Coordinates of C-alpha atoms in Angstrom, one line a residue:
M1 CA -24.0 -14.9 -9.6
S2 CA -22.7 -11.7 -11.3
L3 CA -24.9 -8.7 -12.2
K4 CA -24.1 -9.2 -15.9
L5 CA -25.6 -12.7 -15.7
R6 CA -28.7 -11.8 -13.4
A7 CA -29.5 -9.0 -15.8
N8 CA -29.2 -11.4 -18.9
L9 CA -31.4 -14.1 -17.3
F10 CA -33.9 -11.5 -16.4
F11 CA -34.3 -10.2 -19.7
A12 CA -34.1 -13.8 -21.1
L13 CA -37.0 -14.8 -18.8
L14 CA -39.0 -11.7 -19.8
L15 CA -38.5 -12.6 -23.2
L16 CA -39.3 -16.3 -22.5
L17 CA -42.4 -15.6 -20.7
S18 CA -43.3 -13.1 -23.5
M19 CA -42.9 -16.1 -26.0
L20 CA -44.7 -18.8 -23.8
G21 CA -47.6 -16.0 -23.4
S22 CA -47.8 -15.3 -27.1
A23 CA -47.7 -19.2 -27.6
A24 CA -50.6 -19.6 -25.2
I25 CA -52.4 -16.9 -26.9
L26 CA -52.0 -18.2 -30.4
M27 CA -53.1 -21.7 -29.2
T28 CA -56.2 -20.4 -27.3
N29 CA -57.1 -18.5 -30.5
A30 CA -56.4 -21.7 -32.5
K31 CA -58.6 -23.8 -30.4
R32 CA -61.4 -21.1 -30.5
S33 CA -61.0 -21.0 -34.2
V34 CA -60.9 -24.9 -34.8
E35 CA -64.0 -25.1 -32.5
A36 CA -65.8 -22.5 -34.5
E37 CA -64.8 -23.8 -37.8
V38 CA -65.8 -27.2 -36.7
I39 CA -69.1 -26.0 -35.5
S40 CA -69.7 -24.1 -38.6
T41 CA -68.6 -26.8 -41.1
M42 CA -70.8 -29.4 -39.3
D43 CA -73.7 -27.1 -39.5
A44 CA -73.1 -26.4 -43.2
T45 CA -72.5 -30.1 -44.0
A46 CA -75.8 -30.8 -42.2
H47 CA -77.6 -28.3 -44.1
I48 CA -76.2 -29.4 -47.4
I49 CA -77.2 -32.9 -46.9
T50 CA -80.7 -31.9 -45.6
V51 CA -81.2 -29.8 -48.7
T52 CA -79.8 -32.4 -51.0
L53 CA -82.5 -35.0 -49.6
A54 CA -85.2 -32.5 -49.5
G55 CA -88.3 -33.8 -51.2
G56 CA -86.8 -37.1 -51.4
T57 CA -86.4 -40.4 -49.5
L58 CA -83.4 -42.0 -48.4
T59 CA -83.2 -45.2 -50.5
R60 CA -80.7 -47.7 -51.4
D61 CA -81.4 -47.3 -55.2
T62 CA -77.9 -47.6 -56.9
S63 CA -78.1 -44.3 -59.0
V64 CA -79.4 -42.4 -56.1
S65 CA -77.0 -43.9 -53.5
E66 CA -74.0 -43.6 -55.5
H67 CA -74.6 -39.9 -56.1
M68 CA -75.3 -39.5 -52.3
H69 CA -72.4 -41.7 -51.3
E70 CA -70.2 -39.3 -53.5
L71 CA -71.4 -36.2 -51.9
V72 CA -70.8 -37.7 -48.1
R73 CA -67.5 -38.8 -49.1
A74 CA -66.6 -35.2 -50.7
L75 CA -68.0 -33.5 -47.7
S76 CA -66.2 -35.6 -45.1
E77 CA -62.9 -35.2 -47.0
I78 CA -63.3 -31.5 -47.7
R79 CA -64.8 -30.5 -44.2
S80 CA -62.8 -33.0 -42.0
L81 CA -65.7 -34.7 -40.8
H82 CA -66.9 -38.1 -39.9
I83 CA -70.4 -38.5 -41.4
L84 CA -72.8 -41.3 -40.9
L85 CA -76.1 -41.9 -42.7
F86 CA -78.7 -44.4 -41.5
D87 CA -82.1 -45.4 -42.9
Q88 CA -84.5 -48.0 -41.3
Q89 CA -82.3 -50.8 -42.1
G90 CA -79.1 -49.4 -40.5
L91 CA -75.8 -47.6 -41.7
L92 CA -76.3 -46.5 -45.4
F93 CA -73.5 -44.4 -46.0
E94 CA -70.1 -43.1 -44.2
G95 CA -68.0 -40.5 -45.1
T96 CA -64.4 -40.4 -43.3
P97 CA -61.9 -37.5 -43.5
E98 CA -58.6 -37.7 -45.3
K99 CA -56.1 -39.5 -43.1
E100 CA -53.0 -38.5 -44.8
L101 CA -51.6 -35.2 -43.4
S102 CA -48.8 -33.2 -44.6
I103 CA -47.5 -32.6 -41.4
Q104 CA -48.6 -34.7 -38.4
P105 CA -49.0 -32.4 -35.3
P106 CA -47.9 -33.8 -31.8
A107 CA -50.5 -35.6 -29.5
W108 CA -50.4 -33.1 -26.8
F109 CA -51.0 -30.2 -29.4
V110 CA -54.0 -32.2 -31.0
K111 CA -55.4 -32.9 -27.4
L112 CA -55.0 -29.4 -26.5
L113 CA -56.9 -27.9 -29.8
F114 CA -59.1 -30.8 -30.4
P115 CA -62.6 -28.9 -29.8
D116 CA -64.8 -30.1 -27.2
V117 CA -68.0 -30.5 -29.6
S118 CA -70.7 -32.8 -29.4
P119 CA -71.7 -34.9 -32.4
L120 CA -74.5 -33.3 -34.6
S121 CA -77.5 -36.0 -35.1
K122 CA -80.2 -35.1 -37.2
R123 CA -83.4 -36.8 -38.5
F124 CA -84.9 -36.5 -41.9
G125 CA -87.7 -38.8 -43.4
S126 CA -87.0 -42.2 -42.6
G127 CA -83.5 -42.0 -41.6
H128 CA -81.2 -40.0 -39.6
M129 CA -77.4 -38.7 -40.0
V130 CA -74.7 -38.3 -37.3
I131 CA -71.8 -35.8 -37.9
Y132 CA -68.6 -36.2 -35.8
P133 CA -65.8 -33.7 -35.8
A134 CA -62.5 -34.6 -37.2
P135 CA -60.5 -31.5 -37.4
M136 CA -57.1 -33.2 -37.8
Q137 CA -56.4 -31.0 -41.0
E138 CA -57.3 -27.7 -39.3
I139 CA -55.1 -28.6 -36.2
S140 CA -52.2 -29.6 -38.7
E141 CA -52.5 -26.2 -40.2
R142 CA -52.9 -24.4 -36.9
W143 CA -49.6 -26.6 -36.0
Q144 CA -47.7 -25.3 -38.9
D145 CA -48.8 -21.7 -38.3
I146 CA -47.9 -21.8 -34.6
R147 CA -44.6 -23.4 -35.4
A148 CA -43.6 -21.0 -38.0
I149 CA -44.4 -18.2 -35.8
M150 CA -42.6 -19.8 -32.9
A151 CA -39.8 -20.2 -35.1
L152 CA -39.8 -16.5 -35.9
G153 CA -40.3 -15.8 -32.3
M154 CA -37.2 -17.9 -31.4
I155 CA -35.1 -16.2 -33.9
I156 CA -36.4 -12.9 -32.7
F157 CA -35.7 -14.0 -29.1
I158 CA -32.0 -15.1 -29.9
V159 CA -31.4 -11.8 -31.6
V160 CA -33.1 -9.8 -28.9
A161 CA -31.0 -11.9 -26.4
L162 CA -27.9 -11.2 -28.1
F163 CA -28.5 -7.5 -28.4
I164 CA -29.6 -7.4 -24.7
Y165 CA -26.3 -9.5 -23.7
W166 CA -24.2 -6.8 -25.5
G167 CA -26.4 -3.8 -24.2
V168 CA -26.1 -5.2 -20.8
G169 CA -22.4 -5.7 -21.2
W170 CA -21.9 -2.3 -22.3
V171 CA -24.0 -0.8 -19.6
I172 CA -22.4 -2.6 -16.9
R173 CA -18.8 -2.3 -18.3
P174 CA -18.2 0.8 -16.0
L175 CA -19.3 -1.5 -13.1
Q176 CA -16.9 -4.1 -14.1
R177 CA -14.1 -1.5 -14.0
L178 CA -15.2 -0.4 -10.6
L179 CA -15.0 -3.9 -9.3
D180 CA -11.5 -4.3 -10.9
A181 CA -10.4 -1.3 -9.1
L182 CA -12.0 -2.4 -5.7
A183 CA -10.3 -5.9 -6.3
G184 CA -7.0 -3.9 -6.7
F185 CA -7.7 -1.8 -3.5
E186 CA -8.2 -5.2 -1.6
R187 CA -5.1 -6.5 -2.8
G188 CA -3.4 -3.4 -1.9
D189 CA -3.0 -1.6 -5.1
L190 CA -4.0 1.7 -4.2
H191 CA -2.6 3.3 -7.4
M192 CA -5.6 2.1 -9.6
R193 CA -8.1 5.0 -10.8
L194 CA -11.1 4.9 -13.0
P195 CA -11.4 6.8 -16.3
R196 CA -14.1 9.3 -17.3
F197 CA -17.3 7.7 -18.5
S198 CA -19.9 8.7 -20.9
L199 CA -22.9 7.9 -18.3
K200 CA -23.3 10.9 -16.1
E201 CA -24.0 8.8 -12.8
M202 CA -20.9 6.5 -13.5
D203 CA -18.8 9.3 -14.2
Q204 CA -19.7 10.8 -11.0
I205 CA -19.0 7.5 -9.2
S206 CA -15.6 7.4 -11.1
Q207 CA -14.5 10.6 -9.8
S208 CA -15.8 10.1 -6.4
F209 CA -13.9 6.8 -6.3
N210 CA -10.8 8.5 -7.7
R211 CA -10.9 11.0 -4.8
V212 CA -11.4 8.3 -2.3
G213 CA -8.5 6.5 -3.9
D214 CA -6.1 9.7 -3.7
A215 CA -7.1 10.1 0.1
L216 CA -6.9 6.5 1.0
E217 CA -3.4 6.2 -0.7
Q218 CA -2.3 9.3 0.9
S219 CA -3.5 8.0 4.3
T220 CA -2.2 4.5 3.8
T221 CA 1.5 6.1 2.9
E222 CA 1.3 8.4 6.0
N223 CA 0.1 5.3 8.1
R224 CA 2.8 3.1 6.8
R225 CA 5.4 5.9 7.6
L226 CA 4.0 6.3 11.1
A227 CA 3.9 2.6 11.5
M228 CA 7.5 2.5 10.3
L229 CA 8.6 5.1 12.8
V230 CA 6.7 3.5 15.5
K231 CA 8.6 0.1 14.5
Q232 CA 11.8 1.3 14.5
S233 CA 11.7 3.9 17.3
G234 CA 14.1 3.7 20.0
D235 CA 11.5 4.8 22.4
A236 CA 8.8 2.4 24.0
I237 CA 5.3 3.3 22.3
L238 CA 2.1 1.7 24.1
S239 CA -1.5 2.2 23.2
L240 CA -4.0 2.1 26.0
D241 CA -7.7 1.7 26.0
H242 CA -10.4 3.7 27.7
A243 CA -9.6 1.4 31.1
G244 CA -5.7 1.8 30.9
Y245 CA -4.9 -1.7 29.3
I246 CA -2.1 -2.1 26.7
T247 CA -3.6 -2.8 23.4
F248 CA -0.5 -2.0 21.3
C249 CA 3.3 -2.0 21.9
N250 CA 6.2 -1.7 19.5
A251 CA 9.6 -3.7 19.8
A252 CA 11.3 -1.3 22.0
A253 CA 8.1 -1.7 24.8
E254 CA 8.7 -5.3 24.6
R255 CA 12.3 -5.0 25.3
L256 CA 11.9 -2.5 28.2
F257 CA 9.2 -4.9 29.9
A258 CA 11.1 -8.0 28.9
D259 CA 9.8 -9.3 32.6
V260 CA 6.3 -9.3 31.3
P261 CA 5.8 -12.4 28.8
N262 CA 2.8 -10.7 26.9
L263 CA 2.1 -6.7 27.3
L264 CA -1.0 -6.9 25.5
G265 CA -4.0 -6.8 28.1
E266 CA -1.6 -5.6 30.8
S267 CA -2.4 -2.5 32.9
L268 CA 0.4 0.0 32.5
S269 CA -0.3 1.5 36.0
A270 CA 0.5 -2.0 37.2
M271 CA 4.1 -1.9 36.2
P272 CA 6.7 -1.8 38.8
F273 CA 7.5 2.0 38.5
H274 CA 9.8 2.7 41.6
E275 CA 10.1 6.4 41.7
D276 CA 7.1 8.8 41.6
R277 CA 4.6 5.9 41.2
N278 CA 1.6 7.8 42.7
S279 CA 2.1 10.7 40.0
I280 CA 2.3 8.1 37.4
I281 CA -0.7 6.3 38.4
A282 CA -2.6 9.6 38.7
V283 CA -1.5 10.7 35.2
L284 CA -2.8 7.2 33.6
N285 CA -6.0 7.0 35.5
G286 CA -6.9 10.7 34.6
F287 CA -5.9 10.4 31.0
Q288 CA -3.7 13.6 31.7
S289 CA -1.4 15.0 29.2
V290 CA 2.4 15.1 30.5
E291 CA 5.7 15.6 28.9
N292 CA 9.0 14.0 29.9
L293 CA 8.0 12.9 33.5
E294 CA 11.1 11.2 35.0
T295 CA 10.8 7.9 37.0
T296 CA 12.5 4.7 37.3
L297 CA 11.6 1.2 36.5
K298 CA 12.6 -1.7 38.9
R299 CA 13.1 -4.9 36.8
S300 CA 13.2 -8.3 38.3
N301 CA 16.9 -8.7 38.6
G302 CA 17.1 -5.3 40.8
E303 CA 18.2 -3.3 38.1
L304 CA 16.7 0.4 38.0
L305 CA 16.1 2.2 34.5
S306 CA 15.7 5.9 34.2
L307 CA 12.7 6.6 32.2
L308 CA 11.0 9.7 30.7
I309 CA 7.4 9.3 30.4
S310 CA 5.1 11.2 28.0
T311 CA 1.3 10.7 27.7
V312 CA -1.5 12.2 25.4
P313 CA -5.0 11.3 25.5
L314 CA -6.9 9.8 22.5
T315 CA -10.2 11.6 22.0
E316 CA -13.1 10.6 19.7
N317 CA -15.1 13.1 17.5
D318 CA -17.4 13.9 20.2
G319 CA -14.8 14.7 22.7
C320 CA -15.0 11.4 24.6
V321 CA -11.8 9.9 25.6
A322 CA -11.0 6.7 24.0
G323 CA -7.6 6.0 25.1
M324 CA -4.0 7.1 25.4
I325 CA -0.7 7.0 23.8
C326 CA 2.2 6.6 26.2
T327 CA 6.0 7.1 25.3
L328 CA 8.7 5.9 27.5
R329 CA 12.1 6.7 26.9
D330 CA 15.2 4.8 28.5
I331 CA 17.6 7.3 29.8
T332 CA 19.7 5.1 31.7
E333 CA 22.6 5.4 29.5
H334 CA 22.1 9.0 29.1
K335 CA 22.3 9.4 32.9
Q336 CA 25.4 7.2 32.9
A337 CA 27.0 9.1 30.2
E338 CA 26.0 12.5 32.1
K339 CA 27.7 10.9 35.1
A340 CA 30.7 9.7 33.2
R341 CA 31.1 13.3 31.6
A342 CA 31.0 14.8 35.0
Q343 CA 33.6 12.6 36.2
L344 CA 35.7 13.1 33.2
Y345 CA 35.4 16.9 33.8
E346 CA 36.3 16.4 37.3
T347 CA 39.3 14.3 36.4
R348 CA 40.5 16.8 33.7
L349 CA 40.2 19.6 36.5
L350 CA 42.3 17.3 38.7
T351 CA 44.7 16.6 35.8
K352 CA 45.1 20.3 35.0
H353 CA 45.5 21.2 38.8
M354 CA 48.2 18.4 39.0
D355 CA 50.0 19.9 35.9
Q356 CA 49.8 23.3 37.6
V357 CA 51.3 21.8 40.8
Q358 CA 53.8 19.8 38.9
E359 CA 55.1 22.8 36.8
A360 CA 55.2 24.7 40.1
E361 CA 57.4 22.0 41.6
R362 CA 59.6 21.8 38.6
R363 CA 60.0 25.7 38.5
H364 CA 60.8 25.9 42.5
L365 CA 63.2 22.7 42.0
A366 CA 64.9 24.3 38.8
R367 CA 65.4 27.5 40.9
E368 CA 66.6 25.7 43.7
L369 CA 69.1 23.7 41.8
H370 CA 70.2 27.0 40.0
D371 CA 70.6 29.0 43.0
E372 CA 71.8 26.5 45.5
L373 CA 73.8 23.7 43.5
G374 CA 74.9 26.2 41.2
Q375 CA 76.5 28.6 43.6
C376 CA 78.1 25.7 45.4
L377 CA 79.5 24.2 42.0
T378 CA 80.8 27.8 41.0
A379 CA 82.5 27.9 44.6
I380 CA 84.1 24.4 44.5
K381 CA 85.2 25.2 40.8
T382 CA 86.8 28.5 42.0
D383 CA 88.7 27.2 44.9
A384 CA 89.8 24.3 42.7
V385 CA 91.2 26.7 40.2
L386 CA 92.9 28.6 42.9
I387 CA 94.6 25.6 44.2
R388 CA 95.5 24.4 40.6
N389 CA 97.1 27.6 39.9
R390 CA 99.2 27.8 43.3
S391 CA 100.4 24.1 42.8
E392 CA 101.1 24.2 39.3
K393 CA 104.8 24.4 40.0
T394 CA 105.3 23.2 43.4
D395 CA 103.0 20.1 43.8
T396 CA 102.2 18.0 40.6
K397 CA 99.6 15.6 42.5
I398 CA 97.9 18.8 44.0
Y399 CA 97.8 20.1 40.6
Q400 CA 96.3 17.0 38.9
S401 CA 93.7 16.6 41.9
A402 CA 92.7 20.1 41.5
Q403 CA 92.2 19.9 37.6
A404 CA 90.0 16.8 38.3
I405 CA 87.8 18.7 40.7
I406 CA 87.5 21.3 38.0
D407 CA 86.5 18.8 35.4
T408 CA 84.1 17.1 37.7
A409 CA 82.5 20.4 38.9
S410 CA 82.1 21.4 35.1
H411 CA 80.6 18.3 34.3
I412 CA 78.1 18.4 37.2
Y413 CA 77.3 21.9 36.1
D414 CA 76.5 20.8 32.6
V415 CA 74.3 17.9 34.2
V416 CA 72.4 20.3 36.4
H417 CA 72.0 22.8 33.6
N418 CA 70.4 20.2 31.5
M419 CA 68.1 19.0 34.4
I420 CA 67.2 22.4 35.1
T421 CA 66.3 23.1 31.4
R422 CA 64.3 20.0 31.2
L423 CA 62.5 20.9 34.4
R424 CA 61.8 24.5 33.5
P425 CA 63.2 26.1 30.4
S426 CA 64.5 29.6 31.7
P427 CA 64.0 31.2 28.4
L428 CA 60.3 30.6 28.5
D429 CA 60.0 33.0 31.5
D430 CA 62.7 35.5 30.2
L431 CA 62.6 35.3 26.4
G432 CA 59.1 34.1 25.6
L433 CA 57.6 31.1 23.9
M434 CA 59.3 31.8 20.2
A435 CA 62.8 32.2 21.7
T436 CA 62.2 28.8 23.7
L437 CA 60.9 27.0 20.7
E438 CA 63.8 28.2 18.6
E439 CA 66.4 27.0 21.3
S440 CA 64.9 24.0 21.8
I441 CA 64.8 23.0 18.0
S442 CA 68.3 24.1 18.1
K443 CA 69.4 21.6 20.7
W444 CA 67.4 18.9 19.0
Q445 CA 69.5 19.5 15.8
Q446 CA 72.6 19.4 17.5
R447 CA 71.6 16.1 19.4
Q448 CA 70.3 14.5 16.2
P449 CA 72.4 15.8 13.4
E450 CA 71.1 13.1 10.7
I451 CA 67.5 14.6 11.2
H452 CA 66.5 17.8 9.5
F453 CA 64.3 19.8 12.0
N454 CA 62.6 22.9 10.4
L455 CA 60.5 25.3 12.7
I456 CA 58.1 27.7 10.9
T457 CA 55.9 30.3 13.2
E458 CA 53.3 32.8 12.0
G459 CA 52.1 35.4 13.9
E460 CA 52.8 37.1 17.4
L461 CA 53.6 33.8 19.6
N462 CA 54.7 35.8 22.8
G463 CA 52.4 37.3 25.5
F464 CA 50.4 34.0 26.2
D465 CA 49.8 32.9 29.8
E466 CA 52.0 30.4 31.4
A467 CA 49.5 27.5 31.0
T468 CA 49.5 28.2 27.2
N469 CA 53.4 28.5 27.0
M470 CA 54.0 25.4 28.9
T471 CA 51.2 23.4 27.0
V472 CA 52.8 24.5 23.7
F473 CA 56.2 23.6 25.0
R474 CA 55.6 20.4 26.5
V475 CA 53.5 19.2 23.6
V476 CA 56.3 20.0 20.9
Q477 CA 58.9 18.3 23.2
E478 CA 56.8 15.2 23.5
A479 CA 56.1 15.2 20.0
L480 CA 59.7 15.6 19.1
T481 CA 60.8 12.9 21.5
N482 CA 58.3 10.5 19.9
A483 CA 59.3 11.3 16.4
V484 CA 63.1 10.7 17.2
R485 CA 62.6 7.6 19.4
H486 CA 60.1 5.7 17.1
A487 CA 59.8 7.2 13.7
E488 CA 63.1 7.0 12.2
P489 CA 62.4 10.3 10.2
D490 CA 64.7 12.3 8.1
N491 CA 62.7 15.6 8.2
I492 CA 60.5 16.9 11.1
L493 CA 58.5 20.0 10.4
I494 CA 57.0 22.1 13.3
T495 CA 54.6 24.8 12.7
V496 CA 53.2 27.1 15.2
T497 CA 50.7 29.5 13.9
R498 CA 48.6 32.0 15.5
E499 CA 45.2 32.6 13.3
Q500 CA 42.0 34.6 13.6
T501 CA 39.0 32.6 12.8
A502 CA 35.5 33.6 12.5
I503 CA 34.5 32.9 16.1
D504 CA 37.7 33.7 17.7
E505 CA 41.5 33.6 17.9
Q506 CA 43.7 30.2 17.9
L507 CA 47.0 28.9 18.2
K508 CA 47.6 25.9 15.8
I509 CA 50.5 23.6 16.5
N510 CA 51.4 21.1 13.7
I511 CA 54.4 18.5 13.9
R512 CA 54.7 16.5 10.7
D513 CA 57.5 13.9 10.0
D514 CA 58.4 11.5 7.1
G515 CA 59.1 8.5 9.1
K516 CA 57.8 5.0 9.1
G517 CA 54.2 6.0 10.5
M518 CA 52.0 4.1 12.8
V519 CA 48.6 2.3 12.8
V520 CA 46.4 4.8 14.9
H521 CA 44.2 3.0 17.3
D522 CA 42.2 4.1 20.3
F523 CA 44.7 5.7 22.9
H524 CA 43.0 3.9 26.0
S525 CA 43.7 0.7 24.1
D526 CA 47.2 1.4 23.3
V527 CA 47.9 3.0 26.5
D528 CA 50.1 5.4 24.9
F529 CA 50.7 8.0 27.6
G530 CA 52.7 10.3 25.7
L531 CA 49.9 10.8 23.4
L532 CA 47.2 10.9 26.0
G533 CA 49.3 13.4 28.1
M534 CA 49.4 15.7 24.8
R535 CA 45.6 15.3 24.3
E536 CA 44.8 16.0 27.9
R537 CA 47.0 19.2 27.8
A538 CA 45.3 20.5 24.7
Q539 CA 41.7 19.7 25.9
S540 CA 42.5 21.0 29.5
L541 CA 42.6 24.3 27.7
G542 CA 39.5 23.8 25.5
G543 CA 41.6 22.7 22.4
S544 CA 41.4 19.6 20.1
F545 CA 43.6 17.0 19.4
D546 CA 43.9 15.2 15.9
L547 CA 46.6 12.4 15.0
Q548 CA 46.8 11.1 11.4
S549 CA 49.2 8.4 10.3
Q550 CA 49.6 5.5 8.2
L551 CA 52.5 2.9 7.8
G552 CA 55.2 4.4 5.6
A553 CA 53.3 7.6 5.5
G554 CA 54.7 9.4 8.6
V555 CA 52.8 11.0 11.3
N556 CA 50.8 14.2 11.1
L557 CA 50.0 15.7 14.6
T558 CA 47.5 18.8 14.8
I559 CA 46.8 20.6 18.1
T560 CA 44.5 23.5 18.2
I561 CA 44.1 25.8 21.4
P562 CA 41.5 28.7 21.5
L563 CA 43.2 31.9 23.1
G564 CA 40.5 34.1 24.3
V565 CA 40.9 34.4 27.8
N566 CA 44.0 32.5 27.8
V567 CA 46.0 35.4 26.1
H568 CA 48.0 37.5 28.6
H569 CA 48.4 41.0 27.2
E570 CA 51.6 42.7 28.2
S571 CA 52.7 46.0 27.7

């Protein structure tokens, strides 16, 4: 039952009780009035009859009896009495009250107001009279008066009830607004606020409610944000009670402890921690705060997971420990990545060392070919020239054989020279990087006249150490080889720039062609050893490798090498 209905029923009951009380008082007073009037009327009527018969005798004489009969009848009708006169012979006269009433009162009302008065009996001379009360007229009049008063009271009751209904509604209207706002809070609508009210107390309640709503909305928003963070966190987050049992876990925790069907209610210290288990149990049982304690978790399939455990105790306002929040981060992949990075670093060191050994072997082989085979070929060619000159006029066969030896020696010398150049370009040691690149581009242009090669250099390109020189040369050679062999270009632009950045000095090599292009995939999946070799050469010197290409758009290759300690300063 609502407060408004209760208040209206309460006031309606009060009004009804007041009306019933007023009705009871009216009927009580009416009964007393009727009773007093009946007694008074009976006494007065008896007195009138007694005075009338004073000095005479009650006789049945016609003239006297008619006069007395009229008097008795008149008194009965006027006074609403039942009058009986008796002589020695019996009933002489009888007067009855008027039976027709303007309004007939109900029987219960007549019974309630009918006076409890004994008949009046009085003797005089040779006769006596008996007067009975018959106050129906008075009761009818009282009924009309009380009914009119009650009708007026009912009208007043309705008017007052309507006024009270409106007043109660007006008074509790702020409470209804408050109930609507609370219902909105229950539905989750925390944006609802109460307006200012004219009543001081309700206005204070409104302001307090709005402050509570603001705080609750802010707290709910923060809780939702935290719940979303906990739900989407990649770390396993567990909440433990004061006994160390799990009361909450997120999805990451369920995935981490997949061997446990239901984590809730389990003890975290009973989990199969493999490394430093005693320390973890001591931390959990002692509600200690730790950060990034490393351990391992052994699964049922024998797999070991590397974990970092962080704990923080939950305390009540009085300082008592109520539980603990435990965070577990799976660093297995991180460990594997660290191991892979270490292996990659070692592999690159080995690759760099192999490149250095290979370059040293190439340099040594080139020198041996140049010094030993070159001298032998020169001697053979010199002897063959001498034989040819001496046998030119004496022996034609010897002359032709000597000329064949000279041609063969010259061909072998050219082949050996090309081999030496591919093994170790001699200008790189004698003339520097710029001259070597210019000579190399010139030879490419001679071999591929249908392709236009363009070399652009900026900055001082000499004075680098051997590793930098060889890296730049090999990268340019490999890039040009790939372009000529696969791209079918019309133009190839080679740009080598030495530039100063905000951090350090670097060497930038860009080779661009207008060939048919390619779809760039991962080098490992493509198993393109040429590109892999260029990238490894650049990264071995701390540089970067970038390849941009599309079908029909050519290839744009950029390699950046930081100079720094790699620059060899020469006087």
